[in-house]
GROMACS .gro file of C-alpha atoms in nm:
model
  340
    1MET     CA    1  11.701   4.927  10.112
    2LYS     CA    2  11.630   4.772  10.462
    3THR     CA    3  11.233   4.784  10.596
    4ARG     CA    4  11.145   4.616  10.889
    5GLU     CA    5  10.876   4.360  10.994
    6ILE     CA    6  10.756   4.139  11.329
    7ALA     CA    7  10.685   3.745  11.178
    8ILE     CA    8  10.518   3.484  11.419
    9THR     CA    9  10.843   3.242  11.524
   10ASN     CA   10  10.525   2.945  11.662
   11LEU     CA   11  10.253   2.863  11.669
   12PRO     CA   12  10.109   2.871  12.085
   13ASP     CA   13   9.925   2.583  12.179
   14ARG     CA   14   9.785   2.850  12.504
   15ALA     CA   15   9.920   3.145  12.611
   16LEU     CA   16  10.020   3.404  12.358
   17THR     CA   17  10.413   3.542  12.474
   18GLN     CA   18  10.710   3.734  12.329
   19GLU     CA   19  10.892   3.408  12.200
   20HIS     CA   20  10.627   3.370  11.923
   21PHE     CA   21  10.700   3.659  11.751
   22ALA     CA   22  11.047   3.788  11.537
   23LEU     CA   23  11.139   4.111  11.480
   24ARG     CA   24  11.357   4.105  11.177
   25GLU     CA   25  11.516   4.328  10.883
   26VAL     CA   26  11.420   4.258  10.500
   27ASP     CA   27  11.409   4.441  10.170
   28LEU     CA   28  11.174   4.706  10.063
   29PRO     CA   29  10.934   4.527   9.925
   30THR     CA   30  10.836   4.706   9.506
   31PRO     CA   31  10.508   4.731   9.405
   32GLY     CA   32  10.327   4.511   9.129
   33PRO     CA   33  10.096   4.665   8.858
   34GLY     CA   34   9.792   4.726   9.117
   35GLU     CA   35   9.914   4.765   9.421
   36VAL     CA   36  10.092   4.999   9.629
   37LEU     CA   37  10.420   5.033   9.848
   38LEU     CA   38  10.284   5.213  10.156
   39ARG     CA   39  10.384   5.326  10.514
   40THR     CA   40  10.258   5.267  10.848
   41ILE     CA   41  10.136   5.462  11.065
   42LEU     CA   42   9.940   5.355  11.318
   43ILE     CA   43   9.840   4.967  11.354
   44SER     CA   44   9.504   4.831  11.578
   45ILE     CA   45   9.556   4.621  11.845
   46ASP     CA   46   9.284   4.389  11.833
   47ALA     CA   47   9.217   4.074  12.040
   48ALA     CA   48   9.108   3.918  11.763
   49ALA     CA   49   9.472   3.901  11.673
   50ARG     CA   50   9.492   3.607  11.886
   51ALA     CA   51   9.214   3.415  11.762
   52TRP     CA   52   9.307   3.446  11.407
   53LEU     CA   53   9.676   3.205  11.529
   54GLN     CA   54   9.420   2.947  11.616
   55GLY     CA   55   9.283   2.865  11.317
   56ALA     CA   56   9.114   3.000  10.978
   57THR     CA   57   8.815   3.247  11.110
   58TYR     CA   58   8.646   3.507  10.882
   59ARG     CA   59   9.028   3.502  10.739
   60ALA     CA   60   9.282   3.281  10.625
   61PRO     CA   61   9.504   3.128  10.939
   62VAL     CA   62   9.786   3.288  11.003
   63ARG     CA   63  10.083   3.021  10.968
   64ALA     CA   64  10.424   3.009  11.179
   65GLY     CA   65  10.674   3.236  10.954
   66ASP     CA   66  10.408   3.464  10.850
   67THR     CA   67  10.444   3.879  10.893
   68MET     CA   68  10.162   3.907  11.151
   69PRO     CA   69   9.857   4.054  10.993
   70CYS     CA   70   9.598   4.344  11.068
   71TYR     CA   71   9.474   4.694  11.052
   72ALA     CA   72   9.675   4.980  11.027
   73LEU     CA   73   9.661   5.347  10.892
   74CYS     CA   74   9.923   5.439  10.631
   75GLU     CA   75  10.087   5.685  10.316
   76VAL     CA   76  10.129   5.592  10.008
   77ILE     CA   77  10.493   5.598   9.931
   78GLU     CA   78  10.432   5.453   9.567
   79SER     CA   79  10.125   5.367   9.384
   80ARG     CA   80  10.085   5.164   9.081
   81ALA     CA   81   9.740   5.207   9.072
   82PRO     CA   82   9.452   5.427   8.959
   83GLY     CA   83   9.329   5.617   9.214
   84LEU     CA   84   9.545   5.643   9.454
   85SER     CA   85   9.924   5.904   9.482
   86ALA     CA   86  10.158   5.934   9.674
   87GLY     CA   87  10.061   6.081   9.986
   88ASP     CA   88   9.741   5.939  10.056
   89LEU     CA   89   9.615   5.829  10.426
   90VAL     CA   90   9.442   5.493  10.336
   91GLY     CA   91   9.299   5.248  10.594
   92GLY     CA   92   9.309   4.835  10.506
   93GLU     CA   93   9.476   4.530  10.560
   94THR     CA   94   9.828   4.489  10.610
   95VAL     CA   95  10.102   4.307  10.828
   96TRP     CA   96  10.235   4.466  11.114
   97ALA     CA   97  10.580   4.631  10.883
   98ASP     CA   98  10.694   4.920  10.865
   99HIS     CA   99  10.649   4.937  10.478
  100ALA     CA  100  10.412   4.697  10.308
  101VAL     CA  101  10.290   4.597   9.974
  102VAL     CA  102   9.946   4.570   9.951
  103PRO     CA  103   9.682   4.578   9.616
  104ALA     CA  104   9.483   4.889   9.614
  105HIS     CA  105   9.148   4.746   9.586
  106GLN     CA  106   9.207   4.653   9.986
  107LEU     CA  107   9.231   5.008  10.102
  108GLN     CA  108   8.972   5.301  10.175
  109LYS     CA  109   9.163   5.662  10.061
  110LEU     CA  110   9.090   5.823  10.401
  111PRO     CA  111   9.059   6.193  10.440
  112PRO     CA  112   9.257   6.379  10.654
  113MET     CA  113   9.173   6.436  11.094
  114SER     CA  114   9.405   6.566  11.376
  115PRO     CA  115   9.392   6.399  11.535
  116LEU     CA  116   9.434   6.109  11.374
  117THR     CA  117   9.405   5.826  11.611
  118HIS     CA  118   9.076   5.869  11.579
  119HIS     CA  119   9.042   5.662  11.238
  120MET     CA  120   9.161   5.435  11.418
  121SER     CA  121   8.929   5.434  11.719
  122VAL     CA  122   8.578   5.634  11.773
  123TYR     CA  123   8.511   5.684  11.407
  124GLY     CA  124   8.734   5.362  11.274
  125ILE     CA  125   8.680   4.929  11.392
  126ALA     CA  126   8.601   5.006  11.777
  127GLY     CA  127   8.351   5.303  11.715
  128LYS     CA  128   8.185   5.099  11.416
  129THR     CA  129   8.192   4.760  11.562
  130ALA     CA  130   8.058   4.947  11.916
  131PHE     CA  131   7.750   5.072  11.666
  132HIS     CA  132   7.703   4.816  11.429
  133GLY     CA  133   7.711   4.532  11.702
  134LEU     CA  134   7.443   4.737  11.941
  135LEU     CA  135   7.160   4.842  11.726
  136SER     CA  136   7.181   4.640  11.437
  137VAL     CA  137   7.181   4.329  11.606
  138GLY     CA  138   7.144   4.415  11.951
  139ARG     CA  139   6.833   4.655  11.839
  140PRO     CA  140   6.751   4.810  12.208
  141ILE     CA  141   6.520   5.045  12.283
  142ALA     CA  142   6.472   5.375  12.558
  143GLY     CA  143   6.401   5.206  12.903
  144GLU     CA  144   6.589   4.879  12.842
  145THR     CA  145   6.875   4.778  13.074
  146VAL     CA  146   7.224   4.690  12.843
  147LEU     CA  147   7.462   4.496  13.009
  148VAL     CA  148   7.849   4.546  12.827
  149SER     CA  149   8.139   4.321  12.910
  150ALA     CA  150   8.509   4.395  12.849
  151ALA     CA  151   8.359   4.741  12.927
  152ALA     CA  152   8.634   4.952  12.950
  153GLY     CA  153   8.769   4.764  12.607
  154ALA     CA  154   8.785   4.989  12.254
  155VAL     CA  155   8.457   4.873  12.191
  156GLY     CA  156   8.268   4.757  12.505
  157ALA     CA  157   8.353   5.151  12.599
  158TYR     CA  158   8.151   5.261  12.266
  159VAL     CA  159   7.847   5.009  12.314
  160GLY     CA  160   7.804   5.176  12.675
  161GLN     CA  161   7.820   5.541  12.611
  162ILE     CA  162   7.609   5.456  12.256
  163ALA     CA  163   7.291   5.260  12.471
  164LYS     CA  164   7.375   5.608  12.742
  165ALA     CA  165   7.309   5.843  12.414
  166LEU     CA  166   6.981   5.605  12.347
  167GLY     CA  167   6.822   5.634  12.632
  168CYS     CA  168   6.898   5.297  12.821
  169ARG     CA  169   7.006   5.215  13.135
  170VAL     CA  170   7.401   5.100  13.109
  171VAL     CA  171   7.604   4.809  13.307
  172GLY     CA  172   7.891   4.713  13.246
  173VAL     CA  173   8.122   4.443  13.362
  174ALA     CA  174   8.549   4.453  13.397
  175GLY     CA  175   8.843   4.400  13.574
  176GLY     CA  176   8.912   4.487  13.903
  177ALA     CA  177   8.768   4.830  14.104
  178GLU     CA  178   8.975   5.057  13.883
  179LYS     CA  179   8.846   4.947  13.547
  180CYS     CA  180   8.494   4.977  13.732
  181ALA     CA  181   8.514   5.334  13.911
  182PHE     CA  182   8.634   5.384  13.512
  183VAL     CA  183   8.390   5.287  13.378
  184THR     CA  184   8.119   5.479  13.593
  185GLY     CA  185   8.335   5.735  13.681
  186GLU     CA  186   8.450   5.851  13.263
  187LEU     CA  187   8.237   5.688  13.075
  188GLY     CA  188   7.903   5.775  13.227
  189PHE     CA  189   7.829   5.409  13.286
  190ASP     CA  190   7.557   5.297  13.531
  191ALA     CA  191   7.673   5.069  13.691
  192CYS     CA  192   7.964   4.834  13.708
  193ILE     CA  193   8.032   4.504  13.780
  194ASP     CA  194   8.383   4.327  13.894
  195TYR     CA  195   8.407   3.980  13.678
  196ARG     CA  196   8.677   3.875  13.958
  197ASP     CA  197   8.413   3.918  14.233
  198PRO     CA  198   8.308   3.542  14.335
  199GLY     CA  199   7.958   3.669  14.413
  200MET     CA  200   7.981   3.832  14.047
  201PHE     CA  201   7.620   3.700  13.998
  202LYS     CA  202   7.439   3.848  14.350
  203ALA     CA  203   7.682   4.197  14.238
  204LEU     CA  204   7.477   4.134  13.868
  205ARG     CA  205   7.111   4.097  14.006
  206ALA     CA  206   7.152   4.358  14.221
  207ALA     CA  207   7.292   4.648  13.915
  208CYS     CA  208   7.038   4.462  13.733
  209PRO     CA  209   6.706   4.436  13.938
  210ASP     CA  210   6.448   4.492  13.654
  211GLY     CA  211   6.679   4.207  13.449
  212VAL     CA  212   6.906   4.243  13.149
  213ASP     CA  213   6.719   4.304  12.725
  214VAL     CA  214   7.041   4.344  12.463
  215TYR     CA  215   7.401   4.193  12.668
  216PHE     CA  216   7.698   4.268  12.409
  217ASP     CA  217   7.949   4.007  12.482
  218ASN     CA  218   8.345   4.055  12.416
  219VAL     CA  219   8.428   3.725  12.606
  220GLY     CA  220   8.252   3.480  12.589
  221GLY     CA  221   8.321   3.179  12.906
  222ALA     CA  222   8.202   3.205  13.280
  223VAL     CA  223   8.083   3.597  13.231
  224LEU     CA  224   7.827   3.501  12.924
  225GLU     CA  225   7.712   3.177  13.085
  226THR     CA  226   7.659   3.419  13.407
  227ALA     CA  227   7.472   3.707  13.193
  228LEU     CA  228   7.231   3.439  13.038
  229PHE     CA  229   7.072   3.371  13.391
  230ALA     CA  230   6.987   3.771  13.403
  231MET     CA  231   6.876   3.753  13.107
  232ASN     CA  232   6.517   3.853  12.982
  233GLU     CA  233   6.248   3.671  12.797
  234ARG     CA  234   6.319   3.752  12.511
  235GLY     CA  235   6.631   3.896  12.535
  236ARG     CA  236   6.905   3.958  12.272
  237VAL     CA  237   7.270   3.853  12.300
  238VAL     CA  238   7.525   3.997  12.068
  239CYS     CA  239   7.874   3.751  12.053
  240CYS     CA  240   8.124   3.986  11.911
  241GLY     CA  241   8.389   3.809  12.063
  242ALA     CA  242   8.594   3.589  12.308
  243ILE     CA  243   8.869   3.672  12.468
  244SER     CA  244   8.888   3.484  12.750
  245GLN     CA  245   8.868   3.174  12.603
  246TYR     CA  246   9.192   3.293  12.282
  247ASP     CA  247   9.444   3.223  12.546
  248SER     CA  248   9.316   2.866  12.658
  249ALA     CA  249   9.355   2.496  12.526
  250ALA     CA  250   9.095   2.380  12.754
  251ALA     CA  251   8.727   2.531  12.670
  252SER     CA  252   8.554   2.684  12.914
  253GLY     CA  253   8.131   2.679  12.783
  254PRO     CA  254   7.920   2.817  12.881
  255ARG     CA  255   7.727   2.559  12.974
  256ASN     CA  256   7.414   2.676  13.034
  257LEU     CA  257   7.377   2.673  12.636
  258PRO     CA  258   7.115   2.563  12.473
  259GLY     CA  259   6.924   2.527  12.746
  260LEU     CA  260   6.841   2.941  12.843
  261VAL     CA  261   6.829   3.042  12.553
  262VAL     CA  262   6.509   2.762  12.464
  263VAL     CA  263   6.369   2.845  12.811
  264LYS     CA  264   6.368   3.247  12.780
  265ARG     CA  265   6.380   3.205  12.379
  266LEU     CA  266   6.703   3.425  12.358
  267ARG     CA  267   6.847   3.533  12.077
  268MET     CA  268   7.166   3.517  11.980
  269GLU     CA  269   7.397   3.642  11.675
  270GLY     CA  270   7.712   3.723  11.574
  271PHE     CA  271   7.868   3.939  11.370
  272ILE     CA  272   8.169   4.065  11.208
  273VAL     CA  273   8.204   4.466  11.119
  274MET     CA  274   8.230   4.397  10.809
  275ASP     CA  275   7.879   4.273  10.756
  276PHE     CA  276   7.724   4.632  10.829
  277ALA     CA  277   7.972   4.825  10.601
  278ARG     CA  278   7.706   4.964  10.356
  279GLN     CA  279   7.550   5.209  10.657
  280ASP     CA  280   7.963   5.283  10.783
  281ALA     CA  281   7.805   5.622  10.669
  282ALA     CA  282   7.497   5.645  10.892
  283ALA     CA  283   7.723   5.441  11.171
  284LEU     CA  284   7.960   5.766  11.118
  285ARG     CA  285   7.770   6.064  11.103
  286ALA     CA  286   7.565   5.940  11.471
  287LEU     CA  287   7.922   5.851  11.597
  288LYS     CA  288   8.012   6.247  11.481
  289THR     CA  289   7.704   6.421  11.597
  290TRP     CA  290   7.715   6.205  11.968
  291VAL     CA  291   8.135   6.265  11.937
  292GLU     CA  292   8.038   6.676  11.959
  293ASN     CA  293   7.760   6.691  12.163
  294GLY     CA  294   7.941   6.513  12.432
  295GLN     CA  295   7.744   6.176  12.491
  296ILE     CA  296   8.035   5.979  12.368
  297LYS     CA  297   8.409   6.060  12.553
  298VAL     CA  298   8.686   5.888  12.317
  299THR     CA  299   8.949   5.692  12.489
  300GLU     CA  300   9.238   5.600  12.347
  301ASP     CA  301   9.584   5.397  12.441
  302VAL     CA  302   9.856   5.442  12.210
  303ILE     CA  303  10.209   5.255  12.261
  304GLU     CA  304  10.507   5.364  12.108
  305GLY     CA  305  10.720   5.152  11.793
  306LEU     CA  306  10.679   4.873  11.632
  307GLU     CA  307  10.944   4.697  11.784
  308ASN     CA  308  10.656   4.688  12.153
  309THR     CA  309  10.341   4.583  11.850
  310PRO     CA  310  10.393   4.177  12.062
  311ALA     CA  311  10.398   4.344  12.348
  312ALA     CA  312  10.117   4.585  12.275
  313LEU     CA  313   9.923   4.281  12.188
  314ILE     CA  314   9.974   4.055  12.466
  315GLY     CA  315   9.873   4.329  12.711
  316LEU     CA  316   9.601   4.367  12.544
  317LEU     CA  317   9.425   3.995  12.582
  318ALA     CA  318   9.528   4.067  12.976
  319GLY     CA  319   9.339   4.337  12.984
  320GLU     CA  320   9.592   4.634  13.082
  321ASN     CA  321   9.432   4.877  12.836
  322ARG     CA  322   9.169   5.159  12.870
  323GLY     CA  323   8.946   5.240  12.551
  324LYS     CA  324   9.122   5.124  12.157
  325ARG     CA  325   9.453   5.045  12.168
  326MET     CA  326   9.681   5.088  11.935
  327VAL     CA  327  10.093   5.165  11.783
  328ARG     CA  328  10.243   5.418  11.675
  329VAL     CA  329  10.529   5.328  11.421
  330GLY     CA  330  10.553   5.672  11.204
  331PRO     CA  331  10.434   6.003  11.163
  332ASP     CA  332  10.121   6.176  11.027
  333PRO     CA  333  10.272   6.228  10.655
  334LYS     CA  334  10.033   6.550  10.652
  335ARG     CA  335  10.159   6.752  10.989
  336GLY     CA  336  10.531   6.492  11.078
  337LYS     CA  337  10.372   6.357  11.370
  338ASP     CA  338  10.074   6.258  11.503
  339THR     CA  339   9.863   6.543  11.772
  340ALA     CA  340   9.654   6.237  11.979
   0.00000   0.00000   0.00000
């Protein structure tokens, strides 16, 4: 029996393109002891995947010829491990493929949910990254000003809404008037500035007249450099990602480090969502409460078909998405199709 997978043909040194990927047909793998055979349902599309192609990060580097790694929701087809059975829904590290064999210890058994996509967005990596990064690293206090870059994206959209729920003034940064209108009109941010605006610094000062107490940074580069000038003394900068730099071979700063960190006594801290796994239950409890109360709108961007996964990542890096982007590869095992 055959299955499909998407591999890296060669590592990019600049912008990612379709030519860096190849869809290939391979033999269906067989699980060994302690492993399970999975059928992929939803693949998470994350900007961090581009960083994995640049070398070792918090995970091993991806090499030319490798099947592209990812986080995915899957159905167990065959299990040779205790605790998991055929038909179980699981989430974990796998690859861009219709099927994959994965060690059971890398997987988490998940409860049924409708729509299933919420496991990937608000109750998945995106929502938990927003929650842990903002609360455990940024530590906002009601009445403070929180600035969020990539505010229409998977994580930024939830960061801003959580900050609003906590009683903060929230300002977003996004690309273009349409996205800025979405951030204020649909997501409820107090203001949003366009990073493409040549007068971005003046717009930021106008939107944050009392300065910025917490900056949640998803992009790095020029936006981070500009934001540092607007920070208040003892401000906190949450370093979540650097999407502006992933497709570039040139260094892009910021140029005002470490000067402003010293002068303003800022705290800059990077994190990975897995750092706070022990607090996931508290995060999910809070997120579910805010969703049920209408304080968080769930934003999702679902693309159909494994063959469209490279385009989904390339588009994400170009800022095409609104909310959490994912690729649907197969149907929900419980209902035959996902209701999202």
